[in-house]
Amino acid sequence: MLGEVKNVIKENYYDPRFRGMDLDERFKAAAERIKTMNTNSQVFRVIAQVLVELNDSHTSFIPPPRANRVEYGFSMQIIGGECYIVDVKKGSDAAAKGLKAGDMVLNIGTYMPVRETMWKINYLIYALDPQEKLSLKVKSIAGTEREVQIESRMTTPEERRKEAERRKAEEKDRPSKCQEINSDTIACKLYSFSVEKSAIDKMMKEVLPHKNFILDLRGNRGGYIATELYLTGYFFDHDVKIGDEVSRKKTKERVAKTAKEKAYAGKLMVLIDSDSASASEVFARVVQIEKRGNIAGDVSAGAVMASQFYPLAVGHGTFTTGVYTVFAVSVTVGDLVMIDGGRLEGVGVIPDFPVGPTGVALLKKTDPVLAFAANKFGAPLSPEKAGEFFFMRQKPEDEDNKADDSVNRRFQFSSHHRGHKAQE
């Protein structure tokens, strides 16, 4: 597996200098470490660590899929500089142990969850080394600290299939949701950029009669680059250069074409959070650079690269009696340098107005961020009333737990891009 991973990185990684890493030396050291390992999970962590050291959000080792997948019964998110419980599943051991939305997570096992390490912790506890029991140290809204052990459960492929189909149907039926706050101001939640242009047209048709527009990209993890460019064109009466796409072999401009007479001329406020990634970040940063509107919320994910997915397999035994183990590698094939010369990777978009939900807001399901944006436009809206719009969604746990399904679903394809729309 290690050798296959090395070959894919060497041949396809966007930076031929591998961001200053001595690739041969790192893989050689990993091969020596693997000789001392006793379990699959230990070996997978060694392989994964080599790619983690590239410090690249879109390059990772995806281990062989498990038939059943771990579920801890709660989901977490970085808000400001802290990690919070944002959702607890009914009937889970987490609920039985008293975990609540709004609790602050101080430690996950021996790890302290902060913005820079949160994705690595999720990668470890879901993909590389799922835990039967997960130890947490949490702090309640009242300030009480306690340690708790959460017993996980394993979900079957059938359970995951049904849930995936339910969500897919839900997203297809309603890729966005709009709410008029008053005659001048409207807010729309765009759940993903993995939608067709017609979905953007439908959303903007509701927006155009209003003087003020709040576009909520919180939790939007990106999608089609073409959709990102199409939406951008709705806010300018001229073509706008986004930046330069830099790959191993070439550099090309990324330009958003104006929507011309359909372009929206009103005021714009974009909402983001730590789960706003890729296309969401690029859109928000363009709005900032071009001084087209303001950004409110939290610092975005800082995960802006173009990647390809490479399914791999290693065999044991003869051709007729052998056993094949499938796994995969996600590889960054392109970087984006914005028009101002800056990069969003590892940095994110810094909001003009830093504002986020408190633990109390998470518990009571109010939405102070949307309320802040509305009031900036002179549209009175309380956090409680804003919460009734359900824009500040309950984050499902499986958003941080998709590696196994990625291998199963994409093994027959050679990449995200081949035969599919380009994504970030």
PDB file of N, CA and C in Angstrom, residues 40-83:
ATOM      1  N   ASN A  40      -3.432  -3.503  11.794  1.00  0.00           N
ATOM      2  CA  ASN A  40      -3.771  -2.724  10.599  1.00  0.00           C
ATOM      3  C   ASN A  40      -3.900  -1.240  10.920  1.00  0.00           C
ATOM      4  N   SER A  41      -4.586  -0.936  12.020  1.00  0.00           N
ATOM      5  CA  SER A  41      -4.793   0.473  12.373  1.00  0.00           C
ATOM      6  C   SER A  41      -3.467   1.196  12.553  1.00  0.00           C
ATOM      7  N   GLN A  42      -2.481   0.525  13.157  1.00  0.00           N
ATOM      8  CA  GLN A  42      -1.165   1.135  13.329  1.00  0.00           C
ATOM      9  C   GLN A  42      -0.505   1.401  11.972  1.00  0.00           C
ATOM     10  N   VAL A  43      -0.609   0.425  11.073  1.00  0.00           N
ATOM     11  CA  VAL A  43      -0.019   0.579   9.745  1.00  0.00           C
ATOM     12  C   VAL A  43      -0.690   1.727   8.988  1.00  0.00           C
ATOM     13  N   PHE A  44      -2.026   1.782   9.049  1.00  0.00           N
ATOM     14  CA  PHE A  44      -2.749   2.840   8.346  1.00  0.00           C
ATOM     15  C   PHE A  44      -2.336   4.227   8.865  1.00  0.00           C
ATOM     16  N   ARG A  45      -2.097   4.319  10.155  1.00  0.00           N
ATOM     17  CA  ARG A  45      -1.696   5.616  10.727  1.00  0.00           C
ATOM     18  C   ARG A  45      -0.322   6.028  10.217  1.00  0.00           C
ATOM     19  N   VAL A  46       0.568   5.079  10.021  1.00  0.00           N
ATOM     20  CA  VAL A  46       1.902   5.391   9.495  1.00  0.00           C
ATOM     21  C   VAL A  46       1.797   5.898   8.057  1.00  0.00           C
ATOM     22  N   ILE A  47       0.999   5.204   7.228  1.00  0.00           N
ATOM     23  CA  ILE A  47       0.826   5.630   5.836  1.00  0.00           C
ATOM     24  C   ILE A  47       0.184   7.018   5.790  1.00  0.00           C
ATOM     25  N   ALA A  48      -0.838   7.195   6.606  1.00  0.00           N
ATOM     26  CA  ALA A  48      -1.547   8.475   6.618  1.00  0.00           C
ATOM     27  C   ALA A  48      -0.646   9.621   7.045  1.00  0.00           C
ATOM     28  N   GLN A  49       0.240   9.365   8.013  1.00  0.00           N
ATOM     29  CA  GLN A  49       1.085  10.419   8.566  1.00  0.00           C
ATOM     30  C   GLN A  49       1.992  11.041   7.504  1.00  0.00           C
ATOM     31  N   VAL A  50       2.476  10.224   6.575  1.00  0.00           N
ATOM     32  CA  VAL A  50       3.342  10.756   5.514  1.00  0.00           C
ATOM     33  C   VAL A  50       2.614  11.842   4.733  1.00  0.00           C
ATOM     34  N   LEU A  51       1.341  11.596   4.414  1.00  0.00           N
ATOM     35  CA  LEU A  51       0.582  12.568   3.644  1.00  0.00           C
ATOM     36  C   LEU A  51       0.129  13.739   4.499  1.00  0.00           C
ATOM     37  N   VAL A  52      -0.165  13.488   5.763  1.00  0.00           N
ATOM     38  CA  VAL A  52      -0.534  14.576   6.678  1.00  0.00           C
ATOM     39  C   VAL A  52       0.589  15.604   6.763  1.00  0.00           C
ATOM     40  N   GLU A  53       1.829  15.125   6.677  1.00  0.00           N
ATOM     41  CA  GLU A  53       2.974  16.025   6.800  1.00  0.00           C
ATOM     42  C   GLU A  53       3.111  16.976   5.611  1.00  0.00           C
ATOM     43  N   LEU A  54       2.369  16.702   4.523  1.00  0.00           N
ATOM     44  CA  LEU A  54       2.324  17.663   3.422  1.00  0.00           C
ATOM     45  C   LEU A  54       1.516  18.907   3.804  1.00  0.00           C
ATOM     46  N   ASN A  55       0.715  18.769   4.880  1.00  0.00           N
ATOM     47  CA  ASN A  55      -0.112  19.879   5.370  1.00  0.00           C
ATOM     48  C   ASN A  55      -1.004  20.415   4.253  1.00  0.00           C
ATOM     49  N   ASP A  56      -1.738  19.505   3.649  1.00  0.00           N
ATOM     50  CA  ASP A  56      -2.551  19.809   2.479  1.00  0.00           C
ATOM     51  C   ASP A  56      -3.955  19.241   2.709  1.00  0.00           C
ATOM     52  N   SER A  57      -4.948  20.096   2.678  1.00  0.00           N
ATOM     53  CA  SER A  57      -6.311  19.695   3.040  1.00  0.00           C
ATOM     54  C   SER A  57      -6.911  18.643   2.110  1.00  0.00           C
ATOM     55  N   HIS A  58      -6.442  18.544   0.863  1.00  0.00           N
ATOM     56  CA  HIS A  58      -7.072  17.672  -0.111  1.00  0.00           C
ATOM     57  C   HIS A  58      -6.233  16.445  -0.469  1.00  0.00           C
ATOM     58  N   THR A  59      -5.115  16.233   0.219  1.00  0.00           N
ATOM     59  CA  THR A  59      -4.286  15.057  -0.034  1.00  0.00           C
ATOM     60  C   THR A  59      -4.330  14.153   1.189  1.00  0.00           C
ATOM     61  N   SER A  60      -4.838  12.941   1.001  1.00  0.00           N
ATOM     62  CA  SER A  60      -4.971  12.040   2.153  1.00  0.00           C
ATOM     63  C   SER A  60      -5.061  10.594   1.705  1.00  0.00           C
ATOM     64  N   PHE A  61      -4.672   9.709   2.610  1.00  0.00           N
ATOM     65  CA  PHE A  61      -4.790   8.257   2.428  1.00  0.00           C
ATOM     66  C   PHE A  61      -6.153   7.824   2.946  1.00  0.00           C
ATOM     67  N   ILE A  62      -6.884   7.074   2.135  1.00  0.00           N
ATOM     68  CA  ILE A  62      -8.199   6.574   2.533  1.00  0.00           C
ATOM     69  C   ILE A  62      -8.089   5.065   2.683  1.00  0.00           C
ATOM     70  N   PRO A  63      -8.125   4.573   3.917  1.00  0.00           N
ATOM     71  CA  PRO A  63      -7.869   3.148   4.167  1.00  0.00           C
ATOM     72  C   PRO A  63      -8.963   2.243   3.625  1.00  0.00           C
ATOM     73  N   PRO A  64      -8.707   0.939   3.601  1.00  0.00           N
ATOM     74  CA  PRO A  64      -9.722  -0.002   3.117  1.00  0.00           C
ATOM     75  C   PRO A  64     -11.031   0.172   3.871  1.00  0.00           C
ATOM     76  N   PRO A  65     -12.144   0.081   3.165  1.00  0.00           N
ATOM     77  CA  PRO A  65     -13.445   0.303   3.809  1.00  0.00           C
ATOM     78  C   PRO A  65     -13.812  -0.830   4.753  1.00  0.00           C
ATOM     79  N   ARG A  66     -14.507  -0.461   5.794  1.00  0.00           N
ATOM     80  CA  ARG A  66     -15.060  -1.446   6.731  1.00  0.00           C
ATOM     81  C   ARG A  66     -16.527  -1.661   6.388  1.00  0.00           C
ATOM     82  N   ALA A  67     -16.998  -2.872   6.594  1.00  0.00           N
ATOM     83  CA  ALA A  67     -18.405  -3.150   6.298  1.00  0.00           C
ATOM     84  C   ALA A  67     -19.309  -2.288   7.166  1.00  0.00           C
ATOM     85  N   ASN A  68     -18.978  -2.195   8.449  1.00  0.00           N
ATOM     86  CA  ASN A  68     -19.729  -1.356   9.367  1.00  0.00           C
ATOM     87  C   ASN A  68     -18.876  -0.148   9.741  1.00  0.00           C
ATOM     88  N   ARG A  69     -19.529   0.950  10.064  1.00  0.00           N
ATOM     89  CA  ARG A  69     -18.814   2.189  10.299  1.00  0.00           C
ATOM     90  C   ARG A  69     -19.191   2.764  11.654  1.00  0.00           C
ATOM     91  N   VAL A  70     -18.232   3.378  12.303  1.00  0.00           N
ATOM     92  CA  VAL A  70     -18.437   3.852  13.661  1.00  0.00           C
ATOM     93  C   VAL A  70     -19.316   5.100  13.698  1.00  0.00           C
ATOM     94  N   GLU A  71     -20.104   5.193  14.751  1.00  0.00           N
ATOM     95  CA  GLU A  71     -20.927   6.376  15.012  1.00  0.00           C
ATOM     96  C   GLU A  71     -20.871   6.647  16.510  1.00  0.00           C
ATOM     97  N   TYR A  72     -20.554   7.887  16.880  1.00  0.00           N
ATOM     98  CA  TYR A  72     -20.423   8.240  18.298  1.00  0.00           C
ATOM     99  C   TYR A  72     -21.669   8.928  18.851  1.00  0.00           C
ATOM    100  N   GLY A  73     -22.569   9.328  17.972  1.00  0.00           N
ATOM    101  CA  GLY A  73     -23.836   9.883  18.430  1.00  0.00           C
ATOM    102  C   GLY A  73     -23.834  11.383  18.661  1.00  0.00           C
ATOM    103  N   PHE A  74     -22.784  12.066  18.240  1.00  0.00           N
ATOM    104  CA  PHE A  74     -22.765  13.529  18.378  1.00  0.00           C
ATOM    105  C   PHE A  74     -21.852  14.106  17.310  1.00  0.00           C
ATOM    106  N   SER A  75     -21.981  15.385  17.048  1.00  0.00           N
ATOM    107  CA  SER A  75     -21.104  16.064  16.089  1.00  0.00           C
ATOM    108  C   SER A  75     -20.528  17.314  16.732  1.00  0.00           C
ATOM    109  N   MET A  76     -19.356  17.719  16.228  1.00  0.00           N
ATOM    110  CA  MET A  76     -18.610  18.836  16.804  1.00  0.00           C
ATOM    111  C   MET A  76     -18.276  19.846  15.724  1.00  0.00           C
ATOM    112  N   GLN A  77     -18.009  21.070  16.151  1.00  0.00           N
ATOM    113  CA  GLN A  77     -17.592  22.114  15.223  1.00  0.00           C
ATOM    114  C   GLN A  77     -16.753  23.147  15.959  1.00  0.00           C
ATOM    115  N   ILE A  78     -15.750  23.674  15.252  1.00  0.00           N
ATOM    116  CA  ILE A  78     -14.964  24.770  15.793  1.00  0.00           C
ATOM    117  C   ILE A  78     -15.744  26.069  15.605  1.00  0.00           C
ATOM    118  N   ILE A  79     -15.905  26.819  16.687  1.00  0.00           N
ATOM    119  CA  ILE A  79     -16.549  28.128  16.653  1.00  0.00           C
ATOM    120  C   ILE A  79     -15.621  29.093  17.370  1.00  0.00           C
ATOM    121  N   GLY A  80     -15.122  30.081  16.627  1.00  0.00           N
ATOM    122  CA  GLY A  80     -14.089  30.937  17.197  1.00  0.00           C
ATOM    123  C   GLY A  80     -12.838  30.101  17.406  1.00  0.00           C
ATOM    124  N   GLY A  81     -12.354  30.084  18.614  1.00  0.00           N
ATOM    125  CA  GLY A  81     -11.176  29.278  18.910  1.00  0.00           C
ATOM    126  C   GLY A  81     -11.477  28.030  19.706  1.00  0.00           C
ATOM    127  N   GLU A  82     -12.754  27.704  19.871  1.00  0.00           N
ATOM    128  CA  GLU A  82     -13.148  26.580  20.714  1.00  0.00           C
ATOM    129  C   GLU A  82     -13.911  25.524  19.928  1.00  0.00           C
ATOM    130  N   CYS A  83     -13.942  24.310  20.496  1.00  0.00           N
ATOM    131  CA  CYS A  83     -14.701  23.206  19.902  1.00  0.00           C
ATOM    132  C   CYS A  83     -15.989  22.997  20.698  1.00  0.00           C
TER     133      CYS A  83
END
